[in-house]
Short mmCIF file of C-alpha atoms and ligand atoms in Angstrom, two decimals:
data_model
loop_
_atom_site.label_atom_id
_atom_site.label_comp_id
_atom_site.label_asym_id
_atom_site.label_seq_id
_atom_site.Cartn_x
_atom_site.Cartn_y
_atom_site.Cartn_z
CA MET A 22 97.30 36.72 148.08
CA THR A 23 100.68 35.28 148.98
CA GLU A 24 103.25 37.77 150.13
CA ARG A 25 106.19 36.37 148.33
CA ALA A 26 107.16 34.42 145.26
CA ILE A 27 110.17 32.19 144.72
CA VAL A 28 111.91 33.14 141.49
CA ALA A 29 115.02 31.22 140.43
CA GLY A 30 115.23 30.03 144.04
CA VAL A 31 115.14 33.61 145.36
CA PRO A 32 112.29 34.78 147.60
CA VAL A 33 110.82 38.05 146.29
CA ASP A 34 108.25 40.07 148.24
CA THR A 35 105.29 40.77 145.98
CA ARG A 36 103.97 43.73 147.99
CA HIS A 37 104.78 47.43 147.74
CA TRP A 38 107.38 49.05 149.96
CA ILE A 39 105.87 52.21 151.44
CA GLY A 40 107.10 54.16 154.45
CA GLY A 41 109.45 51.38 155.50
CA ARG A 42 106.92 48.57 155.49
CA ARG A 43 105.39 46.09 153.13
CA VAL A 44 101.88 46.97 151.98
CA ALA A 45 99.55 44.70 150.00
CA SER A 46 96.87 45.83 147.54
CA PRO A 47 93.58 44.01 147.06
CA GLY A 48 94.29 43.65 143.33
CA THR A 49 97.24 41.93 141.69
CA PHE A 50 98.88 41.55 138.31
CA THR A 51 100.98 38.70 137.00
CA THR A 52 104.56 39.03 135.91
CA THR A 53 105.45 36.31 133.44
CA SER A 54 108.86 35.00 132.41
CA PRO A 55 109.83 35.27 128.74
CA VAL A 56 112.34 32.49 129.43
CA THR A 57 110.02 29.79 130.75
CA ARG A 58 106.71 31.36 129.61
CA THR A 59 105.32 30.71 133.08
CA ALA A 60 103.89 33.07 135.69
CA LEU A 61 106.58 34.20 138.10
CA ALA A 62 104.65 36.19 140.65
CA GLU A 63 101.34 37.80 141.51
CA MET A 64 102.37 41.35 142.36
CA SER A 65 100.32 43.79 144.41
CA ARG A 66 98.72 46.10 141.90
CA GLY A 67 98.84 49.69 143.09
CA THR A 68 96.27 52.33 142.19
CA ALA A 69 95.72 55.98 143.11
CA LEU A 70 95.41 54.88 146.74
CA GLU A 71 98.93 53.47 146.89
CA ALA A 72 100.24 56.46 144.91
CA GLU A 73 98.83 58.74 147.59
CA ALA A 74 100.32 56.64 150.41
CA ALA A 75 103.74 56.46 148.77
CA VAL A 76 103.94 60.20 148.06
CA ALA A 77 102.76 60.92 151.61
CA ALA A 78 105.54 58.67 152.96
CA ALA A 79 108.13 60.37 150.73
CA ARG A 80 106.93 63.81 151.84
CA ALA A 81 107.06 62.87 155.52
CA ALA A 82 110.58 61.48 155.19
CA PHE A 83 111.90 64.40 153.13
CA PRO A 84 112.87 66.94 155.83
CA GLY A 85 114.89 64.36 157.78
CA TRP A 86 116.72 62.99 154.75
CA ALA A 87 117.37 66.47 153.31
CA ALA A 88 118.90 67.48 156.64
CA THR A 89 121.09 64.37 156.83
CA GLY A 90 124.71 65.38 156.30
CA ARG A 91 126.31 64.67 152.94
CA ALA A 92 128.86 62.28 154.42
CA GLU A 93 126.11 60.22 156.04
CA ARG A 94 124.02 60.12 152.87
CA ALA A 95 127.10 59.02 150.94
CA ARG A 96 127.87 56.34 153.52
CA ILE A 97 124.35 54.91 153.22
CA LEU A 98 124.54 54.91 149.40
CA HIS A 99 127.81 52.98 149.57
CA ALA A 100 126.09 50.52 151.91
CA VAL A 101 123.35 50.06 149.28
CA ALA A 102 126.08 49.35 146.71
CA ASP A 103 127.61 46.80 149.11
CA GLY A 104 124.20 45.14 149.43
CA VAL A 105 123.80 44.99 145.65
CA GLU A 106 127.21 43.36 145.33
CA GLN A 107 126.39 40.84 148.04
CA ARG A 108 123.16 39.87 146.30
CA LEU A 109 124.51 40.14 142.77
CA GLU A 110 123.77 36.51 141.87
CA ASP A 111 120.18 36.75 143.14
CA LEU A 112 119.56 40.02 141.32
CA ALA A 113 121.04 38.69 138.08
CA ALA A 114 119.02 35.46 138.17
CA VAL A 115 115.73 37.18 139.00
CA GLU A 116 116.22 39.88 136.36
CA THR A 117 116.95 37.29 133.66
CA HIS A 118 113.77 35.40 134.52
CA ASP A 119 111.72 38.57 134.56
CA ASN A 120 112.86 40.28 131.34
CA GLY A 121 114.77 37.61 129.40
CA ALA A 122 118.09 39.44 129.02
CA LEU A 123 121.27 37.36 129.20
CA LEU A 124 122.31 36.10 132.62
CA ARG A 125 125.97 36.60 131.80
CA SER A 126 125.35 40.28 130.97
CA HIS A 127 123.46 40.75 134.21
CA ARG A 128 126.28 39.15 136.17
CA ARG A 129 129.23 40.80 134.47
CA GLY A 130 127.92 44.14 133.30
CA VAL A 131 124.51 45.20 134.53
CA MET A 132 124.51 44.39 138.25
CA PRO A 133 128.06 45.68 138.85
CA ARG A 134 126.91 48.86 137.11
CA VAL A 135 123.90 49.05 139.48
CA ALA A 136 126.30 49.06 142.43
CA HIS A 137 128.53 51.56 140.64
CA ASN A 138 125.58 53.93 140.14
CA PHE A 139 125.21 54.20 143.92
CA ARG A 140 128.94 54.60 144.54
CA PHE A 141 129.40 57.15 141.77
CA PHE A 142 126.69 59.53 142.98
CA ALA A 143 127.77 59.07 146.61
CA GLU A 144 131.24 60.22 145.63
CA TRP A 145 130.07 63.06 143.42
CA LEU A 146 127.94 64.36 146.28
CA LEU A 147 131.04 64.86 148.38
CA THR A 148 132.65 67.04 145.72
CA LEU A 149 129.50 68.93 144.74
CA GLY A 150 130.09 72.68 144.79
CA ARG A 151 131.58 75.61 143.00
CA ASP A 152 133.96 78.28 144.19
CA ASP A 153 132.29 81.46 145.45
CA PHE A 154 132.78 84.49 143.24
CA ALA A 155 132.48 88.21 143.81
CA THR A 156 130.28 90.90 142.26
CA ARG A 157 131.45 94.37 143.25
CA GLY A 158 132.69 92.94 146.54
CA HIS A 159 129.55 90.84 147.18
CA THR A 160 130.01 87.10 147.48
CA ASN A 161 127.93 84.74 145.32
CA HIS A 162 127.55 81.37 146.98
CA ILE A 163 125.81 78.62 145.01
CA SER A 164 124.16 75.73 146.80
CA TRP A 165 122.32 72.64 145.65
CA ASP A 166 119.26 72.31 147.89
CA PRO A 167 117.26 69.07 147.86
CA ALA A 168 114.07 69.58 145.84
CA GLY A 169 111.59 67.22 147.52
CA PRO A 170 109.88 63.93 146.75
CA CYS A 171 110.65 62.52 143.30
CA VAL A 172 108.70 60.09 141.17
CA LEU A 173 110.90 57.81 139.11
CA ILE A 174 109.30 55.72 136.35
CA THR A 175 111.25 53.07 134.49
CA PRO A 176 110.81 50.68 131.53
CA TRP A 177 111.35 46.92 131.33
CA ASN A 178 114.40 46.62 129.09
CA ALA A 179 117.02 47.28 131.78
CA PRO A 180 114.92 47.40 134.94
CA LEU A 181 117.34 47.65 137.85
CA MET A 182 120.08 49.42 135.90
CA LEU A 183 117.72 52.24 134.96
CA ALA A 184 116.04 52.36 138.37
CA SER A 185 119.39 52.68 140.15
CA TRP A 186 120.59 55.27 137.62
CA LYS A 187 117.66 57.40 138.79
CA ILE A 188 117.44 56.48 142.49
CA ALA A 189 121.13 57.05 143.27
CA PRO A 190 121.35 60.73 142.23
CA ALA A 191 117.91 61.49 143.69
CA LEU A 192 118.86 60.10 147.11
CA ALA A 193 122.35 61.61 146.94
CA ALA A 194 120.78 65.01 146.30
CA GLY A 195 118.73 64.64 149.50
CA ASN A 196 115.44 63.90 147.79
CA THR A 197 113.07 61.12 148.70
CA VAL A 198 111.84 58.69 146.07
CA VAL A 199 108.80 56.85 144.84
CA LEU A 200 109.87 54.31 142.21
CA LYS A 201 107.40 52.67 139.87
CA PRO A 202 109.05 49.91 137.86
CA ALA A 203 107.51 48.66 134.62
CA GLU A 204 104.72 46.13 135.03
CA TRP A 205 106.53 43.59 132.81
CA SER A 206 109.60 43.43 135.06
CA PRO A 207 108.95 44.61 138.63
CA LEU A 208 110.83 41.97 140.62
CA THR A 209 114.34 43.34 141.16
CA ALA A 210 112.92 46.66 142.39
CA SER A 211 111.36 44.75 145.26
CA LEU A 212 114.73 43.15 146.06
CA LEU A 213 116.34 46.58 145.96
CA ALA A 214 113.85 47.83 148.55
CA ASP A 215 115.05 45.04 150.89
CA ILE A 216 118.68 45.90 150.17
CA ALA A 217 118.11 49.62 150.81
CA ALA A 218 116.35 48.91 154.10
CA GLY A 219 119.24 46.67 155.16
CA ALA A 220 121.71 49.39 154.22
CA GLY A 221 120.04 51.90 156.53
CA VAL A 222 117.97 53.96 154.08
CA PRO A 223 115.40 55.41 156.51
CA PRO A 224 111.68 54.56 156.18
CA GLY A 225 109.92 56.61 153.51
CA VAL A 226 113.15 57.74 151.81
CA LEU A 227 112.80 55.05 149.13
CA ASN A 228 109.35 53.74 148.30
CA VAL A 229 108.57 51.17 145.62
CA VAL A 230 105.08 50.74 144.21
CA GLN A 231 104.04 48.35 141.46
CA GLY A 232 101.25 48.59 138.97
CA TYR A 233 100.16 49.83 135.58
CA GLY A 234 100.99 53.14 134.03
CA GLU A 235 97.46 54.24 133.31
CA ASP A 236 96.27 54.19 136.94
CA LEU A 237 99.19 54.05 139.41
CA GLY A 238 101.67 55.83 137.11
CA ARG A 239 99.22 58.53 136.19
CA ALA A 240 98.29 59.19 139.82
CA LEU A 241 101.97 59.55 140.74
CA VAL A 242 102.95 61.96 137.99
CA SER A 243 99.91 64.20 138.50
CA HIS A 244 100.43 64.45 142.27
CA PRO A 245 100.98 68.05 143.42
CA GLY A 246 103.28 66.93 146.25
CA VAL A 247 105.91 65.64 143.83
CA ARG A 248 108.82 67.98 143.03
CA ARG A 249 110.66 66.03 140.32
CA ILE A 250 109.69 63.37 137.79
CA SER A 251 112.37 61.37 136.03
CA PHE A 252 111.01 59.08 133.33
CA THR A 253 112.61 56.60 130.98
CA GLY A 254 110.32 55.04 128.41
CA SER A 255 108.47 55.69 125.19
CA VAL A 256 107.54 58.96 123.53
CA PRO A 257 103.72 58.56 123.75
CA THR A 258 103.96 57.88 127.50
CA ALA A 259 106.28 60.87 127.93
CA ARG A 260 103.66 63.10 126.32
CA ARG A 261 101.01 61.84 128.75
CA ILE A 262 103.35 62.37 131.70
CA ALA A 263 104.28 65.88 130.60
CA ALA A 264 100.58 66.75 130.29
CA ALA A 265 99.82 65.31 133.74
CA ALA A 266 102.75 67.19 135.30
CA ALA A 267 101.91 70.50 133.61
CA PRO A 268 99.30 71.79 136.09
CA ASN A 269 101.84 71.45 138.92
CA LEU A 270 104.79 72.62 136.77
CA THR A 271 106.68 69.60 138.08
CA PRO A 272 110.16 69.60 136.54
CA LEU A 273 110.69 66.62 134.24
CA SER A 274 113.60 64.65 132.93
CA LEU A 275 112.62 62.49 129.96
CA GLU A 276 114.87 59.76 128.51
CA LEU A 277 113.01 58.38 125.54
CA GLY A 278 113.32 56.32 122.45
CA GLY A 279 115.77 56.41 119.60
CA LYS A 280 116.41 55.45 116.01
CA SER A 281 120.12 56.01 116.09
CA PRO A 282 122.38 55.80 113.04
CA LEU A 283 125.63 53.92 112.59
CA LEU A 284 127.62 55.59 109.81
CA VAL A 285 130.27 53.57 108.02
CA PHE A 286 132.63 55.51 105.75
CA ALA A 287 134.71 53.88 103.03
CA ASP A 288 137.91 54.70 104.94
CA ALA A 289 136.70 52.72 107.99
CA ASP A 290 138.07 49.49 109.40
CA LEU A 291 135.19 47.43 108.01
CA GLY A 292 135.79 44.55 110.43
CA LEU A 293 135.33 46.97 113.32
CA ALA A 294 132.27 48.47 111.64
CA ALA A 295 130.71 45.01 111.24
CA ASP A 296 131.49 44.13 114.88
CA LEU A 297 129.86 47.33 116.09
CA ALA A 298 126.84 46.75 113.86
CA VAL A 299 126.30 43.22 115.16
CA GLU A 300 126.48 44.56 118.74
CA GLN A 301 123.19 46.33 118.02
CA TYR A 302 121.44 42.97 118.48
CA ASP A 303 122.43 42.91 122.17
CA ASN A 304 119.51 42.45 124.56
CA ALA A 305 117.54 41.29 121.49
CA GLY A 306 117.67 44.87 120.23
CA GLN A 307 115.70 46.18 123.19
CA VAL A 308 118.14 48.99 123.88
CA CYS A 309 117.21 52.66 123.57
CA LEU A 310 120.71 53.55 122.35
CA ALA A 311 120.86 50.85 119.68
CA ALA A 312 122.12 52.11 116.33
CA THR A 313 119.41 50.48 114.29
CA ARG A 314 120.02 52.36 111.05
CA LEU A 315 123.19 51.28 109.28
CA LEU A 316 124.29 53.99 106.85
CA VAL A 317 127.12 52.70 104.70
CA GLU A 318 129.14 54.41 101.97
CA GLU A 319 128.04 52.82 98.72
CA SER A 320 131.53 51.78 97.53
CA VAL A 321 131.99 49.47 100.57
CA ALA A 322 128.38 48.38 101.12
CA GLY A 323 128.92 44.95 99.51
CA GLU A 324 131.99 44.13 101.57
CA PHE A 325 130.46 45.52 104.76
CA THR A 326 127.30 43.45 104.27
CA ARG A 327 129.39 40.31 103.75
CA LEU A 328 131.38 40.89 106.97
CA PHE A 329 128.23 41.78 108.89
CA THR A 330 126.29 38.74 107.71
CA GLU A 331 129.17 36.41 108.53
CA ARG A 332 129.21 37.70 112.11
CA ALA A 333 125.43 37.91 112.59
CA GLU A 334 125.00 34.30 111.46
CA ARG A 335 127.36 33.20 114.23
CA LEU A 336 125.02 34.59 116.93
CA ARG A 337 123.50 31.78 118.94
CA PRO A 338 119.86 32.18 119.98
CA GLY A 339 118.76 30.29 123.05
CA ASP A 340 118.06 30.23 126.74
CA PRO A 341 119.44 33.44 128.28
CA ARG A 342 120.55 31.52 131.36
CA GLU A 343 123.01 29.49 129.30
CA PRO A 344 126.52 30.96 129.02
CA GLY A 345 126.74 30.12 125.31
CA THR A 346 123.63 32.08 124.33
CA ASP A 347 124.05 35.38 122.49
CA LEU A 348 120.44 36.20 121.79
CA GLY A 349 117.65 35.68 124.31
CA PRO A 350 113.89 36.09 123.92
CA VAL A 351 112.14 39.44 123.70
CA VAL A 352 110.28 40.46 126.83
CA ASP A 353 106.71 39.49 126.00
CA ALA A 354 104.49 37.99 123.28
CA ARG A 355 102.97 41.43 122.60
CA GLN A 356 106.43 42.83 121.99
CA LEU A 357 107.24 39.96 119.60
CA GLU A 358 104.03 40.66 117.69
CA ARG A 359 104.84 44.38 117.56
CA ILE A 360 108.33 43.74 116.19
CA ASP A 361 107.02 41.31 113.59
CA GLY A 362 104.35 43.80 112.55
CA PHE A 363 107.04 46.37 111.70
CA VAL A 364 109.00 43.80 109.69
CA ARG A 365 105.98 42.43 107.82
CA ARG A 366 104.87 45.93 106.84
CA ALA A 367 108.40 46.80 105.69
CA LEU A 368 108.62 43.63 103.57
CA ALA A 369 105.21 44.34 102.08
CA ALA A 370 106.42 47.85 101.20
CA GLY A 371 109.35 46.42 99.21
CA ALA A 372 112.13 45.90 101.75
CA ARG A 373 114.40 42.88 101.34
CA ALA A 374 115.57 40.78 104.31
CA VAL A 375 119.33 40.21 104.00
CA ILE A 376 119.08 38.05 107.13
CA GLY A 377 116.18 37.13 109.41
CA GLY A 378 112.78 38.65 108.78
CA GLY A 379 110.63 36.71 111.22
CA PRO A 380 110.31 35.06 114.63
CA GLY A 381 112.67 32.29 115.73
CA THR A 382 111.77 28.65 115.62
CA GLY A 383 110.63 28.40 119.22
CA ASP A 384 112.62 25.18 119.29
CA SER A 385 113.06 23.92 122.84
CA GLY A 386 116.09 21.91 121.64
CA THR A 387 117.96 25.16 121.15
CA GLY A 388 116.51 26.72 124.30
CA GLU A 389 114.25 29.04 122.32
CA SER A 390 111.15 29.89 124.32
CA GLY A 391 108.96 30.90 121.40
CA LEU A 392 109.68 34.57 122.06
CA HIS A 393 112.85 34.81 120.01
CA TYR A 394 113.05 37.06 117.00
CA ARG A 395 115.64 36.30 114.34
CA PRO A 396 118.37 38.93 113.97
CA THR A 397 117.11 40.86 110.98
CA LEU A 398 118.71 43.20 108.47
CA LEU A 399 116.43 44.93 105.98
CA THR A 400 117.62 46.76 102.91
CA ASP A 401 115.84 48.54 100.03
CA VAL A 402 114.13 50.79 102.55
CA ALA A 403 113.12 54.39 101.90
CA GLN A 404 114.15 57.15 104.27
CA GLU A 405 110.53 58.16 104.85
CA SER A 406 109.31 54.59 105.44
CA GLU A 407 107.98 53.43 108.80
CA ILE A 408 110.83 50.97 109.34
CA VAL A 409 113.41 53.76 109.02
CA GLN A 410 111.48 56.34 111.01
CA GLU A 411 109.97 54.39 113.92
CA GLU A 412 111.63 52.69 116.87
CA VAL A 413 111.09 48.92 116.59
CA PHE A 414 112.79 47.95 119.89
CA GLY A 415 113.78 44.50 118.68
CA PRO A 416 116.68 42.86 116.78
CA VAL A 417 115.86 44.63 113.52
CA LEU A 418 118.32 46.83 111.62
CA THR A 419 118.01 48.62 108.30
CA LEU A 420 120.77 49.33 105.80
CA GLN A 421 120.91 52.38 103.53
CA THR A 422 123.78 53.65 101.44
CA PHE A 423 125.19 57.11 100.77
CA THR A 424 127.77 58.57 98.42
CA THR A 425 128.76 61.85 100.09
CA GLU A 426 129.41 63.01 103.64
CA GLU A 427 126.64 65.54 103.29
CA GLU A 428 124.17 62.85 102.27
CA ALA A 429 125.29 60.69 105.21
CA VAL A 430 124.63 63.50 107.69
CA GLY A 431 121.26 64.22 106.08
CA LEU A 432 120.16 60.58 106.43
CA ALA A 433 121.56 60.34 109.97
CA ASN A 434 119.65 63.41 111.13
CA GLY A 435 116.54 62.56 109.13
CA THR A 436 114.28 61.20 111.86
CA ARG A 437 112.48 62.87 114.77
CA PHE A 438 114.88 61.26 117.26
CA GLY A 439 118.31 62.34 118.49
CA LEU A 440 119.53 59.98 121.19
CA ALA A 441 122.89 58.72 119.93
CA ALA A 442 124.98 58.21 116.81
CA THR A 443 127.97 56.02 116.01
CA LEU A 444 130.42 56.66 113.22
CA VAL A 445 133.21 54.50 111.91
CA THR A 446 135.95 56.15 109.94
CA GLY A 447 139.74 56.10 109.67
CA ASP A 448 139.87 59.85 109.26
CA ARG A 449 139.94 61.85 112.51
CA ALA A 450 139.21 65.15 110.79
CA ARG A 451 136.14 63.64 109.15
CA ALA A 452 135.05 62.19 112.50
CA ALA A 453 135.20 65.62 114.14
CA ARG A 454 133.44 67.30 111.20
CA VAL A 455 130.60 64.77 111.05
CA ALA A 456 130.19 64.48 114.84
CA ALA A 457 129.72 68.25 115.03
CA GLN A 458 126.79 68.04 112.59
CA LEU A 459 124.96 65.09 114.13
CA VAL A 460 121.87 65.68 116.26
CA ALA A 461 122.47 63.32 119.18
CA GLY A 462 123.05 63.39 122.93
CA THR A 463 126.01 61.01 122.53
CA VAL A 464 128.26 60.42 119.52
CA TRP A 465 130.60 57.44 119.49
CA VAL A 466 133.54 57.41 117.09
CA ASN A 467 134.95 53.96 116.25
CA CYS A 468 133.32 52.53 119.40
CA PHE A 469 129.91 51.90 120.91
CA PHE A 470 128.34 51.99 124.38
CA VAL A 471 131.35 53.41 126.19
CA ARG A 472 129.57 55.13 129.07
CA ASP A 473 131.15 57.23 131.79
CA LEU A 474 128.80 58.46 134.51
CA ARG A 475 130.59 61.82 134.54
CA ALA A 476 129.33 62.46 131.02
CA PRO A 477 125.92 63.97 130.21
CA PHE A 478 123.34 61.45 129.07
CA GLY A 479 120.08 62.22 127.29
CA GLY A 480 118.55 62.88 123.93
CA SER A 481 117.56 65.67 121.60
CA ARG A 482 114.26 66.15 119.77
CA ASP A 483 111.79 63.30 120.56
CA SER A 484 114.52 61.36 122.38
CA GLY A 485 114.02 63.45 125.45
CA THR A 486 114.56 66.57 127.46
CA GLY A 487 117.34 67.32 129.88
CA ARG A 488 120.59 65.55 130.64
CA GLU A 489 121.52 63.31 133.55
CA GLY A 490 124.94 62.12 134.67
CA GLY A 491 127.58 63.77 136.88
CA GLY A 492 126.68 67.31 137.89
CA TRP A 493 123.74 67.38 135.46
CA SER A 494 121.90 64.91 137.70
CA PHE A 495 122.37 67.17 140.71
CA ASP A 496 121.30 70.22 138.73
CA PHE A 497 118.08 68.38 137.89
CA HIS A 498 117.41 66.94 141.32
CA CYS A 499 118.18 70.11 143.29
CA ASP A 500 116.80 73.59 143.63
CA VAL A 501 120.01 75.41 142.79
CA LYS A 502 120.30 78.57 144.84
CA ASN A 503 122.57 81.61 144.73
CA THR A 504 123.09 83.46 148.01
CA VAL A 505 124.58 86.93 147.54
CA THR A 506 126.19 88.44 150.64
CA ALA A 507 127.36 92.03 150.91
CA PRO A 508 130.76 92.66 152.46
CA LYS A 509 130.82 94.19 155.91
CA GLY A 510 129.98 97.90 155.82
CA TRP A 511 128.74 97.81 152.22
CA ARG A 512 126.08 100.50 151.67
CA ASP A 513 125.78 100.77 147.90
CA HIS A 514 122.63 98.99 146.73
CA GLY A 515 123.08 100.15 143.13
P1 NAD B 16 106.51 52.76 128.24
O1 NAD B 16 106.54 54.21 127.94
O2 NAD B 16 105.41 51.95 127.71
O3 NAD B 16 106.51 52.53 129.82
C1 NAD B 16 107.52 53.02 130.66
C2 NAD B 16 106.97 53.18 132.06
O4 NAD B 16 105.97 54.18 132.06
C3 NAD B 16 106.34 51.93 132.65
O5 NAD B 16 106.72 51.84 134.00
C4 NAD B 16 104.86 52.23 132.52
O6 NAD B 16 104.07 51.56 133.47
C5 NAD B 16 104.84 53.70 132.78
N1 NAD B 16 103.65 54.42 132.30
C6 NAD B 16 102.85 54.09 131.24
N2 NAD B 16 101.86 55.00 131.11
C7 NAD B 16 102.03 55.91 132.10
C8 NAD B 16 101.33 57.09 132.48
N3 NAD B 16 100.25 57.52 131.82
N4 NAD B 16 101.78 57.80 133.53
C9 NAD B 16 102.88 57.39 134.21
N5 NAD B 16 103.57 56.27 133.90
C10 NAD B 16 103.16 55.55 132.85
O7 NAD B 16 107.93 52.21 127.76
P2 NAD B 16 108.43 50.70 127.73
O8 NAD B 16 107.75 50.00 126.61
O9 NAD B 16 108.35 50.14 129.10
O10 NAD B 16 109.97 50.90 127.38
C11 NAD B 16 110.48 50.98 126.09
C12 NAD B 16 110.78 52.42 125.74
O11 NAD B 16 111.70 52.98 126.66
C13 NAD B 16 111.45 52.54 124.38
O12 NAD B 16 110.90 53.61 123.67
C14 NAD B 16 112.90 52.83 124.74
O13 NAD B 16 113.64 53.49 123.75
C15 NAD B 16 112.75 53.65 125.96
N6 NAD B 16 114.00 53.66 126.72
C16 NAD B 16 114.74 54.82 126.76
C17 NAD B 16 115.95 54.86 127.44
C18 NAD B 16 116.78 56.12 127.50
O14 NAD B 16 117.60 56.24 128.38
N7 NAD B 16 116.60 57.05 126.59
C19 NAD B 16 116.40 53.71 128.10
C20 NAD B 16 115.63 52.55 128.04
C21 NAD B 16 114.43 52.54 127.35
#
């Protein structure tokens, strides 16, 4: 096999990165572009063998990295951020080819955030700590000890953003890492391995292995030498990972799917509500946090729908590399089929498409690659129906109405998920009252997607376990220890 592919003019190594060197596997898998519908690269396909080698490398590198002073670890993480910034254009172009998300988002939002992830956790590391406190004259001293090798498993919808969101706190905490990116979008992880090596991350501290979940992924998460698993992906995969980790009692952080509500009250700024609702089509709806269930107070539903439709119809589908495109392709033909299956079943069950309701035209004149799905809004949907209860992960929203606050909260909380919720209201007291009743890891009031890395991030119910962000990430990635020291001359053990 060839050792590198040229993607958007950028050379990308197609081999794993294990123990500070490139390693090829006998088998390969193809990563295909949703933009051009052509094969981008033949990637080394890891199996249990590569899982073993990567965990062994992470274990060997752990004592040295754990003993590296905080200031030095922070310096190296800042150097990784510098490297990301220097290669921002390459990373953005390769990511767009690999997963189809907009180039302008990768340039302006996603890749700067990747760099910020490394800087943020480097800085937090330097402030990590809590004042000692006394118990009958004894001092309690709390420390955050590195836990060991971590396995980090990521999905395809925001590949490098989510990988860096996991790698940065793990490395800052003094852990070593084995990253397995999703098989549909593995390319930028390989570039990050190069960047990390150039920034001085020692061999074995960050390892990147590529392959499928059922063999490579499974071997990684069931490995007894792994001390933390952080996973972002779907609920069924999370269940398999939790079962595989159970015999080793490996601590898990699970960031999973969602079916988040957007509540619009009659006292809301309806223009703002419509803007926020249309934002849910970003990344062709392939966003875990997307508020895909619009819950609108009945008295304003007509006006809201008019404002929403007006805005949604202005969205321009097309080639995600073009600056004028608002809506790119979905990641893969199987994903397109899956999305359309949900919509067809909903329509057959009596739903009505206010807009959309099927795939795009696939018209090369508009830059559509054949993997576009039309922004869709379905109404006349029952709360218990599949389309309201299941995550579609495409540009498909539903609209339901309510007449009372109580009913709104009941509908909002009426799925098995609890990742996020957005509410739009002109009444601050109502906002506080409703927010307090919503089951969600994040509630946005009159805004959407405002993320601060100091805040906890995660979901309730089937949307996940645990929280990451700020100190929560260090709590997860460390073995937190309390050392209790008696004062000099203290004899009372009671
Ligand atoms: P997925 O669960 O199919 O795959 C995610 C990753 O798990 C991939 O790398 C895959 O190879 C790996 N995997 C699969 N089986 C495995 C196994 N048995 N053992 C170990 N690893 C295995 O998810 P996806 O389709 O790639 O991503 C979409 C899902 O991710 C959606 O449900 C979305 O909501 C969720 N997501 C959640 C967040 C969040 O922060 N909550 C963010 C982004 C995406």
